[in-house]
Amino acid sequence: MDQRFASSLDGEPSNTRALSRRRLLGAATTLLLLPVIPRIAMAAQLLAVRTWPADEYTRVTLELDSELRAEHFTLENPHRMVVDIQGMDVNPALNELVRKVRPDDPYIQSLRVAQNRSNVVRIVFDLKQAIAPQVFTLKPVGNYKYRLVLDLYPKNAQDPLAALLKKNPQKMEEDPLARILEDIGRNPKGTGRATMPVIPNSVAPPIEAKIAPQPNNRRGRTITIALDPGHGGEDPGAIGKGGTYEKNVVLAIAQKLKARIDATPGMRAYLTRDGDYFVPLHVRVEKARRVKADLFVSIHADAFVRPTAGGSSVYVLSERGASSTSASWLAQKENAADLIGGVNLNVQNQNIVKILLDLSTSAQIKDSTNLAMRMLDELKNVYRLHKPQVESAGFAVLKAPDMPSILVETAFISNPEEERMLRSQAAQDKFAQALHSGINRFFAANPHLIASR
């Protein structure tokens, strides 16, 4: 066939088709040799900014729609912290972070935000004191998306026991240990002679001595009660349908209970948190042990899937599993507080793990049950009980092996009627009164626990 009449399937002559093929191959080769230009990454969207200032530390949280990397360093003269956040551009939402700095924040004086370079935002914190920062990210959990967390701890952290003594100067004279520690504080390097106080013989009464069952401790040693208001800060706890946060209600009850305990001769209270900030579960236990607490009382406001559930409950630690399905469900929910509140797993160590995994002795659980029974007796006088008996489950916050520990669920915040009650200051005071009476009854019936500590 004459090539002039030969054609391809698209109607082109064969020689034209061959030329087109060569051009196509050449163009493809050229494309392969060209550099690949990546698609411009979209900057992360800032969803919310939050700050939680407290004496112990200040937390700053940036919630975003994607995970980011951050680098940080500190500077002196004056004290500053610089944080570079990658994958982010300056936007109006960051101005909200500037406005959230409170004048009474013990660590942050002010902060500045600027675009350091393409896709990198720099935040400069002007500080009031030297800090030991922790910067970490959290993956989505609960209602939160990705979070970048900046925890500003003091470089020289105050010991919880020293803080407790500082807040309770009126208890110093009746507590020999407090006076010893005060003298050590005045003479940290042994440059002077500390006066050793005379410890009354009544601190360790003879076995045959008969002690009258009374709430007041007159044996020369101050009883320390660790009060643990659940949740706080990033972790609101249960939220009622009326918008009531568990963390606020239980803090109010704990503060009222603390006032009653501090007004009782021979007693003082220590709060594991005294404001709206997050405290990890193991830190709550550790703080109670550092102040040599005689009791640990964790205060909560229950929640359940059924809004009709109600009443007060008291829980102790279980070594053999939960006493009921609801107890198991509640323990799992409370133990997940660290996930919600946000714990920096990079600073976990074997001592912390040991505290959480160390099983309490049977004697501790026995004393805890004894305390819990007295609490139930008092709570039923101010409100109805959810169950008439003490319940048990594997609560991480109750795993202190050397002190009786209980968890009190004052009422169900998921019950609309009880939510309204929990908001009432009168009801909060009644719960505080009941818990105070239970503590007094417990020590009156168990004076040996005071002497043994």
Coordinates of C-alpha atoms in Angstrom, one line a residue:
M1 CA 0.0 0.0 0.0
D2 CA 1.2 3.5 -0.8
Q3 CA 2.4 5.2 2.4
R4 CA 0.6 8.3 1.3
F5 CA -2.7 6.5 1.8
A6 CA -1.7 4.6 4.9
S7 CA -3.2 6.2 8.0
S8 CA -3.4 5.5 11.7
L9 CA -6.5 4.8 13.6
D10 CA -7.0 8.5 14.3
G11 CA -6.8 9.3 10.6
E12 CA -3.2 10.5 10.6
P13 CA -0.6 9.2 8.0
S14 CA 1.8 6.7 9.5
N15 CA 4.8 9.0 9.2
T16 CA 3.0 11.7 11.1
R17 CA 2.1 9.1 13.7
A18 CA 5.7 8.1 14.2
L19 CA 6.7 11.8 14.6
S20 CA 4.0 12.4 17.2
R21 CA 5.2 9.3 19.1
R22 CA 8.8 10.7 19.2
R23 CA 7.6 14.1 20.4
L24 CA 5.5 12.5 23.2
L25 CA 8.4 10.4 24.4
G26 CA 10.7 13.4 24.4
A27 CA 8.2 15.4 26.4
A28 CA 7.8 12.6 29.0
T29 CA 11.6 12.4 29.4
T30 CA 11.7 16.1 30.0
L31 CA 9.1 15.9 32.7
L32 CA 11.0 13.1 34.5
L33 CA 14.1 15.3 34.6
L34 CA 12.3 18.3 36.0
P35 CA 12.5 18.8 39.9
V36 CA 9.4 17.7 41.8
I37 CA 7.7 20.8 43.4
P38 CA 5.8 19.7 46.6
R39 CA 2.4 20.9 47.2
I40 CA 2.3 23.8 49.7
A41 CA 1.3 22.4 53.1
M42 CA -1.7 23.9 54.7
A43 CA -1.0 25.5 58.0
A44 CA -2.6 23.9 61.1
Q45 CA -5.8 25.4 62.3
L46 CA -5.8 26.7 65.9
L47 CA -9.0 25.6 67.6
A48 CA -8.6 26.9 71.1
V49 CA -6.0 28.3 73.6
R50 CA -6.2 27.8 77.3
T51 CA -4.1 28.8 80.3
W52 CA -4.2 27.3 83.9
P53 CA -2.1 29.4 86.3
A54 CA -1.4 27.9 89.7
D55 CA 1.3 28.2 92.5
E56 CA 2.7 24.8 91.5
Y57 CA 2.9 25.4 87.8
T58 CA 1.2 27.2 84.9
R59 CA -0.1 25.2 81.9
V60 CA -0.6 26.7 78.5
T61 CA -2.5 24.6 75.9
L62 CA -2.9 25.1 72.2
E63 CA -5.6 22.8 70.6
L64 CA -5.1 22.2 66.9
D65 CA -6.6 20.1 64.1
S66 CA -3.3 18.4 63.4
E67 CA -0.2 17.3 65.3
L68 CA 2.7 19.7 65.3
R69 CA 6.3 19.8 66.4
A70 CA 7.7 22.4 68.7
E71 CA 11.2 23.3 69.9
H72 CA 11.9 25.5 73.0
F73 CA 14.7 27.0 75.0
T74 CA 15.1 29.3 77.9
L75 CA 17.0 32.6 78.4
E76 CA 18.2 34.5 81.4
N77 CA 18.6 38.2 82.3
P78 CA 15.7 38.5 82.0
H79 CA 14.1 35.1 82.3
R80 CA 12.3 34.1 79.0
M81 CA 11.1 31.0 77.3
V82 CA 11.1 30.8 73.5
V83 CA 8.9 28.3 71.7
D84 CA 9.0 27.7 67.9
I85 CA 5.9 25.8 66.6
Q86 CA 6.4 24.3 63.2
G87 CA 3.6 23.9 60.6
M88 CA 1.7 27.0 61.8
D89 CA 1.2 30.6 60.7
V90 CA 0.3 33.6 62.8
N91 CA -3.5 34.1 62.9
P92 CA -6.0 36.2 64.9
A93 CA -6.7 33.3 67.3
L94 CA -3.2 33.6 68.7
N95 CA -4.1 37.0 70.0
E96 CA -6.5 35.4 72.3
L97 CA -3.5 33.6 74.0
V98 CA -1.9 37.0 74.7
R99 CA -5.1 38.2 76.3
K100 CA -5.4 35.1 78.5
V101 CA -2.3 35.9 80.5
R102 CA -3.5 36.8 84.0
P103 CA -1.8 39.5 86.1
D104 CA -1.6 37.1 89.1
D105 CA 0.1 34.3 87.1
P106 CA 3.1 33.4 89.2
Y107 CA 5.3 32.5 86.2
I108 CA 4.2 34.5 83.1
Q109 CA 4.6 38.2 82.9
S110 CA 3.6 38.6 79.3
L111 CA 4.0 36.9 75.9
R112 CA 4.7 37.9 72.3
V113 CA 3.7 36.1 69.1
A114 CA 5.4 36.5 65.7
Q115 CA 6.1 34.7 62.4
N116 CA 9.7 33.6 62.8
R117 CA 10.0 32.1 59.3
S118 CA 7.8 30.5 56.8
N119 CA 5.4 28.1 58.5
V120 CA 7.0 28.6 61.9
V121 CA 5.4 30.7 64.7
R122 CA 7.5 31.9 67.6
I123 CA 6.1 32.5 71.0
V124 CA 8.2 34.4 73.6
F125 CA 7.2 34.1 77.2
D126 CA 8.5 36.9 79.5
L127 CA 8.8 35.2 82.9
K128 CA 8.6 36.3 86.5
Q129 CA 11.0 33.6 87.7
A130 CA 13.3 30.9 86.5
I131 CA 11.4 27.8 85.2
A132 CA 11.9 24.2 84.3
P133 CA 9.6 23.8 81.3
Q134 CA 8.0 20.7 79.9
V135 CA 6.7 20.8 76.3
F136 CA 4.9 17.9 74.8
T137 CA 2.0 16.9 72.5
L138 CA -1.2 14.9 73.2
K139 CA -3.2 12.9 70.7
P140 CA -7.0 13.4 70.4
V141 CA -8.9 12.0 73.3
G142 CA -12.5 12.7 74.5
N143 CA -13.6 16.1 73.2
Y144 CA -10.1 17.3 72.6
K145 CA -8.2 17.3 69.3
Y146 CA -4.4 17.5 69.1
R147 CA -2.9 19.5 71.9
L148 CA 0.4 21.2 72.3
V149 CA 1.1 21.5 76.1
L150 CA 3.5 23.9 77.7
D151 CA 4.0 23.3 81.4
L152 CA 6.0 26.0 83.3
Y153 CA 7.3 24.6 86.5
P154 CA 9.4 26.6 89.0
K155 CA 13.2 25.8 88.7
N156 CA 13.3 25.4 92.5
A157 CA 10.0 23.6 93.4
Q158 CA 8.6 24.1 96.9
D159 CA 8.2 20.9 98.9
P160 CA 4.6 20.2 99.7
L161 CA 5.3 19.7 103.4
A162 CA 7.0 23.1 103.6
A163 CA 4.0 24.7 101.8
L164 CA 1.6 23.0 104.2
L165 CA 3.5 24.3 107.2
K166 CA 3.7 27.8 105.7
K167 CA -0.1 27.9 105.3
N168 CA -0.7 26.5 108.8
P169 CA 1.5 28.6 111.1
Q170 CA -1.0 28.3 114.0
K171 CA -0.5 24.5 114.0
M172 CA 3.3 24.8 114.4
E173 CA 3.4 24.9 118.2
E174 CA 1.3 21.8 118.6
D175 CA 3.3 19.7 116.0
P176 CA 6.8 18.7 117.1
L177 CA 7.7 17.6 113.6
A178 CA 6.7 21.0 112.2
R179 CA 9.0 22.8 114.7
I180 CA 11.9 20.5 113.7
L181 CA 11.4 21.2 110.0
E182 CA 11.0 25.0 110.7
D183 CA 14.4 24.9 112.6
I184 CA 16.0 23.0 109.7
G185 CA 14.6 25.6 107.3
R186 CA 16.2 28.4 109.3
N187 CA 19.5 26.6 109.4
P188 CA 19.8 24.8 106.1
K189 CA 23.6 24.4 106.3
G190 CA 23.8 23.7 110.0
T191 CA 25.3 27.1 110.6
G192 CA 23.5 27.4 113.9
R193 CA 22.1 25.2 116.6
A194 CA 18.5 24.3 116.2
T195 CA 16.5 24.0 119.3
M196 CA 15.0 20.5 119.6
P197 CA 11.5 20.6 121.0
V198 CA 10.4 18.5 123.9
I199 CA 8.0 15.9 122.5
P200 CA 5.2 15.2 124.9
N201 CA 5.0 11.7 126.3
S202 CA 1.4 11.6 125.1
V203 CA 2.6 11.3 121.5
A204 CA 3.0 7.6 122.1
P205 CA 0.6 6.7 124.9
P206 CA 1.2 3.4 126.8
I207 CA -0.9 0.5 125.6
E208 CA -2.8 0.3 128.9
A209 CA -3.8 3.9 128.8
K210 CA -7.5 4.4 128.1
I211 CA -8.3 7.1 125.6
A212 CA -11.7 8.5 125.5
P213 CA -13.5 8.4 122.1
Q214 CA -13.4 12.1 121.2
P215 CA -12.8 13.8 117.8
N216 CA -10.1 16.2 119.0
N217 CA -6.5 15.0 119.1
R218 CA -4.7 16.2 122.3
R219 CA -1.7 13.9 122.1
G220 CA 0.8 16.4 120.8
R221 CA 0.9 15.5 117.1
T222 CA -1.1 17.2 114.4
I223 CA -3.2 14.9 112.3
T224 CA -2.9 15.6 108.6
I225 CA -5.8 14.9 106.2
A226 CA -5.1 15.0 102.5
L227 CA -8.1 16.2 100.6
D228 CA -8.1 15.4 96.9
P229 CA -10.7 17.3 94.8
G230 CA -11.0 15.3 91.6
H231 CA -10.1 16.4 88.1
G232 CA -9.2 20.1 87.4
G233 CA -7.8 22.3 84.6
E234 CA -7.9 20.5 81.3
D235 CA -9.9 17.7 82.9
P236 CA -13.4 19.0 83.8
G237 CA -14.6 15.6 85.1
A238 CA -18.3 14.9 84.6
I239 CA -20.4 17.6 83.1
G240 CA -24.1 18.0 84.1
K241 CA -26.8 18.8 81.6
G242 CA -27.0 22.2 83.1
G243 CA -23.4 22.8 82.4
T244 CA -22.0 22.2 85.9
Y245 CA -18.4 21.0 86.0
E246 CA -17.5 18.3 88.5
K247 CA -14.1 19.9 89.0
N248 CA -15.7 23.1 90.4
V249 CA -18.2 21.4 92.7
V250 CA -15.7 19.0 94.3
L251 CA -13.2 21.8 94.9
A252 CA -15.8 23.9 96.6
I253 CA -16.7 21.0 98.9
A254 CA -13.1 20.2 99.6
Q255 CA -12.4 23.9 100.6
K256 CA -15.4 23.9 103.0
L257 CA -14.2 20.6 104.5
K258 CA -10.6 22.0 104.8
A259 CA -12.0 25.0 106.7
R260 CA -13.7 22.6 109.2
I261 CA -10.6 20.4 109.6
D262 CA -8.3 23.4 110.1
A263 CA -10.7 24.7 112.8
T264 CA -10.5 21.4 114.7
P265 CA -7.7 21.3 117.4
G266 CA -5.0 18.8 116.5
M267 CA -6.0 18.6 112.8
R268 CA -5.0 20.2 109.6
A269 CA -6.0 19.6 106.0
Y270 CA -3.9 19.6 102.8
L271 CA -5.4 20.1 99.3
T272 CA -3.8 18.2 96.5
R273 CA -5.1 21.1 94.3
D274 CA -6.4 24.4 95.6
G275 CA -7.4 25.9 92.3
D276 CA -8.5 25.0 88.8
Y277 CA -5.5 23.2 87.4
F278 CA -4.7 19.6 86.5
V279 CA -2.9 17.2 88.8
P280 CA -1.9 13.7 87.5
L281 CA -3.1 10.8 89.6
H282 CA 0.3 9.7 90.8
V283 CA 1.2 13.2 91.8
R284 CA -1.9 13.4 94.0
V285 CA -0.8 10.2 95.8
E286 CA 2.9 11.4 96.0
K287 CA 1.9 14.8 97.5
A288 CA -0.2 13.2 100.2
R289 CA 2.7 11.0 101.1
R290 CA 5.2 13.9 101.1
V291 CA 3.1 15.7 103.7
K292 CA 2.9 12.5 105.8
A293 CA -0.9 12.4 105.6
D294 CA -2.8 10.2 108.0
L295 CA -5.8 9.9 105.7
F296 CA -6.4 10.4 101.9
V297 CA -10.0 11.5 100.9
S298 CA -10.6 11.9 97.2
I299 CA -13.8 13.8 96.5
H300 CA -15.9 13.4 93.3
A301 CA -19.4 13.9 91.9
D302 CA -20.5 10.7 90.1
A303 CA -21.9 10.4 86.6
F304 CA -23.7 7.5 84.8
V305 CA -25.3 6.7 81.5
R306 CA -28.8 6.8 83.2
P307 CA -29.8 10.3 84.4
T308 CA -32.0 8.7 87.1
A309 CA -29.0 7.2 89.0
G310 CA -28.4 9.1 92.2
G311 CA -27.1 9.0 95.8
S312 CA -23.8 9.1 97.6
S313 CA -21.2 6.3 97.5
V314 CA -17.9 5.6 99.1
Y315 CA -15.2 3.4 97.5
V316 CA -12.0 1.7 98.7
L317 CA -9.2 0.0 96.7
S318 CA -9.8 -3.5 95.6
E319 CA -7.0 -6.0 95.0
R320 CA -9.4 -8.6 93.5
G321 CA -11.5 -6.7 91.1
A322 CA -14.5 -4.4 91.3
S323 CA -17.4 -5.1 93.7
S324 CA -20.0 -4.2 91.0
T325 CA -20.3 -3.4 87.3
S326 CA -20.9 0.2 88.1
A327 CA -17.8 0.3 90.4
S328 CA -15.7 -1.1 87.6
W329 CA -17.1 1.4 85.1
L330 CA -16.4 4.3 87.4
A331 CA -12.8 3.2 88.2
Q332 CA -12.0 3.0 84.5
K333 CA -13.5 6.5 84.0
E334 CA -11.6 8.0 86.9
N335 CA -8.3 6.3 85.9
A336 CA -8.6 7.8 82.5
A337 CA -8.3 11.3 84.0
D338 CA -4.6 11.4 83.1
L339 CA -5.5 10.9 79.4
I340 CA -8.0 13.8 79.5
G341 CA -5.9 16.1 81.6
G342 CA -2.7 15.3 79.8
V343 CA 0.4 13.7 81.3
N344 CA 3.9 14.1 79.9
L345 CA 4.8 10.4 79.6
N346 CA 8.4 11.3 78.8
V347 CA 9.1 12.2 82.5
Q348 CA 7.5 9.0 83.9
N349 CA 10.0 7.0 85.9
Q350 CA 10.2 3.7 87.8
N351 CA 9.3 5.3 91.1
I352 CA 6.1 6.7 89.7
V353 CA 5.2 3.4 88.1
K354 CA 5.9 1.6 91.4
I355 CA 3.6 3.9 93.3
L356 CA 0.8 3.2 90.9
L357 CA 1.3 -0.5 90.7
D358 CA 2.3 -1.2 94.3
L359 CA -0.6 -3.1 95.9
S360 CA -1.7 -1.7 99.2
T361 CA -1.4 -4.0 102.2
S362 CA -4.5 -5.8 103.5
A363 CA -4.2 -3.6 106.7
Q364 CA -4.4 -0.4 104.7
I365 CA -7.6 -1.7 102.9
K366 CA -9.0 -2.8 106.2
D367 CA -8.5 0.7 107.7
S368 CA -9.8 2.3 104.5
T369 CA -13.0 0.2 104.7
N370 CA -13.4 1.2 108.4
L371 CA -13.2 4.8 107.4
A372 CA -15.5 4.4 104.5
M373 CA -18.2 2.8 106.7
R374 CA -18.2 5.8 109.0
M375 CA -18.4 8.1 106.0
L376 CA -21.5 6.2 104.8
D377 CA -23.1 6.5 108.2
E378 CA -22.6 10.3 108.1
L379 CA -23.6 10.8 104.5
K380 CA -26.9 9.1 104.9
N381 CA -27.8 11.7 107.5
V382 CA -27.5 14.5 104.9
Y383 CA -28.5 12.7 101.7
R384 CA -29.6 9.3 100.4
L385 CA -27.1 6.6 99.6
H386 CA -26.6 5.1 96.2
K387 CA -25.8 1.8 97.8
P388 CA -25.8 1.0 101.6
Q389 CA -22.4 -0.8 101.5
V390 CA -18.8 0.2 100.8
E391 CA -17.8 -0.5 97.2
S392 CA -14.4 -1.3 95.9
A393 CA -12.5 -1.1 92.6
G394 CA -9.0 -0.5 91.2
F395 CA -8.8 3.3 91.6
A396 CA -5.2 4.4 90.8
V397 CA -5.6 7.4 93.2
L398 CA -6.2 5.0 96.1
K399 CA -3.0 3.0 95.7
A400 CA -1.0 4.6 98.6
P401 CA 0.2 1.6 100.6
D402 CA 0.8 3.6 103.8
M403 CA -2.4 5.5 104.6
P404 CA -6.1 4.8 104.7
S405 CA -7.6 6.0 101.4
I406 CA -11.1 6.4 100.2
L407 CA -13.0 7.9 97.3
V408 CA -16.3 9.7 98.0
E409 CA -18.9 10.2 95.2
T410 CA -21.0 12.9 96.8
A411 CA -23.9 12.7 94.3
F412 CA -24.6 12.1 90.6
I413 CA -23.9 15.2 88.6
S414 CA -25.5 13.4 85.6
N415 CA -28.8 13.5 87.6
P416 CA -30.5 16.9 86.9
E417 CA -32.0 17.1 90.4
E418 CA -28.7 16.3 92.1
E419 CA -26.8 18.6 89.7
R420 CA -28.9 21.5 91.0
M421 CA -28.3 20.3 94.6
L422 CA -24.5 20.1 94.1
R423 CA -24.4 23.8 92.9
S424 CA -26.0 24.9 96.2
Q425 CA -23.6 26.1 98.8
A426 CA -25.9 24.9 101.6
A427 CA -25.7 21.3 100.1
Q428 CA -21.9 21.6 99.7
D429 CA -21.6 22.6 103.3
K430 CA -23.7 19.6 104.4
F431 CA -21.5 17.2 102.5
A432 CA -18.4 18.8 104.1
Q433 CA -20.0 18.5 107.5
A434 CA -20.7 14.8 107.0
L435 CA -17.2 14.0 105.8
H436 CA -15.7 16.0 108.7
S437 CA -17.8 14.0 111.2
G438 CA -16.8 10.7 109.6
I439 CA -13.1 11.6 109.9
N440 CA -13.6 12.6 113.6
R441 CA -15.4 9.3 114.3
F442 CA -12.7 7.3 112.6
F443 CA -9.9 8.7 114.7
A444 CA -11.9 8.6 117.9
A445 CA -12.4 4.9 117.3
N446 CA -8.8 4.3 116.1
P447 CA -6.4 6.3 118.3
H448 CA -3.6 3.7 117.6
L449 CA -3.4 5.0 114.0
I450 CA -2.4 8.4 115.3
A451 CA 0.3 7.0 117.6
S452 CA 1.7 4.7 115.0
R453 CA 2.3 7.6 112.5

